[in-house]
Amino acid sequence: MIDLHSHTNESDGACSPAQLIHEAVRARVDVLGVTDHDTFSGYDQALAAAAEAGVELVCGIELSTQLHGQSVHLLGYFPGLDGCRNGLDAFREWVLDQQASRRERNVRLAARLRELGFDVTLEEAEARGKGVTGRPHFAQILVEKGYVADIRQAFHKYLDESAAGYVYRREPPFGEGVEEIRRAGGIASLAHPVRVNGNLVALMPELCDAGLNAIEAYHSDHGPRETELYLGLARKYGMLVTGGSDFHGAVKPEVMLGTGHGGNLRIPDDLMRKLRAG
Ligand code: AMP
Ligand code: FE
Ligand code: FE
Ligand code: ZN
């Protein structure tokens, strides 16, 4: 089984890189894409365990970008690069800039939450998030301290773009994200397209012009009709197709590695061959 979208605790997943490989073996996933937010650290650390377990790792990353005022997630895949190290130095440098903008936002987010009366510090959040602390870590703290019932409520009341505690984060323009991935030899795939607000069909020519060359047609948030729609768009624009569960482990327990939400994810076995062939 193939799953090209997963997170470790180097970003906002619950599993360590080694635990993620353990989960992959248990779920019979033999081709696994590690796509942490703004870091390759989880991928790097999973390599040894994957080799030992016979799991083929695909080097990936998930970036947050700005497109017409909304935050759009972009996946970068580097299947051709051995261990993802060679040839990626410049891109890795660029990724460090994204981590810096995240940290700068987190300083302001912690201050904002304290302003709202919550006992939440930057240090507490960073203790959970390591290099790429994000809003999910702040959400976990709000849940654990009893300020909200669950992660959903934490986002809805305080962390969502329209909520009371939201603070702005500088994100690279969509086109820059695509360009950086492509320049590094990667495949740039539109992550969970169902979450793009507005008319994606109308946006496609612009995304295509920006250099986007893949679309995540298979995702645990997609029903069969959505998957069909995105497969059709990929065909129309000559783009590759990617797919994955977006596994985050126990912090998002309803999503299973490989099979998604209640078994709704069925990623075809030949998808990887097509990705490699470009
Ligand atoms: P950040 O990258 O720190 O701005 O946080 C964004 C991440 O928070 C996304 O990648 C999601 O994993 C998570 N997220 C965003 N909105 C929600 C929500 N409403 N409920 C749960 N998780 C969310
Ligand atoms: Fe996430
Ligand atoms: Fe995402
Ligand atoms: Zn993701």
PDB file of N, CA, C and O in Angstrom, residues 88 162 231 233:
ATOM      1  N   LEU A  88      19.732  19.206  -2.624  1.00  0.00           N
ATOM      2  CA  LEU A  88      18.638  19.943  -1.990  1.00  0.00           C
ATOM      3  C   LEU A  88      19.123  21.047  -1.063  1.00  0.00           C
ATOM      4  O   LEU A  88      18.327  21.633  -0.338  1.00  0.00           O
ATOM      5  N   SER A 162     -10.282  33.444  11.395  1.00  0.00           N
ATOM      6  CA  SER A 162     -11.292  34.436  11.776  1.00  0.00           C
ATOM      7  C   SER A 162     -11.518  34.474  13.286  1.00  0.00           C
ATOM      8  O   SER A 162     -12.427  35.146  13.762  1.00  0.00           O
ATOM      9  N   LEU A 231      -9.050  14.084 -10.224  1.00  0.00           N
ATOM     10  CA  LEU A 231      -8.397  13.246 -11.242  1.00  0.00           C
ATOM     11  C   LEU A 231      -8.658  13.848 -12.625  1.00  0.00           C
ATOM     12  O   LEU A 231      -7.761  13.893 -13.481  1.00  0.00           O
ATOM     13  N   LEU A 233      -9.222  17.030 -13.280  1.00  0.00           N
ATOM     14  CA  LEU A 233      -8.432  18.263 -13.441  1.00  0.00           C
ATOM     15  C   LEU A 233      -6.969  17.917 -13.754  1.00  0.00           C
ATOM     16  O   LEU A 233      -6.336  18.574 -14.583  1.00  0.00           O
TER      17      LEU A 233
END
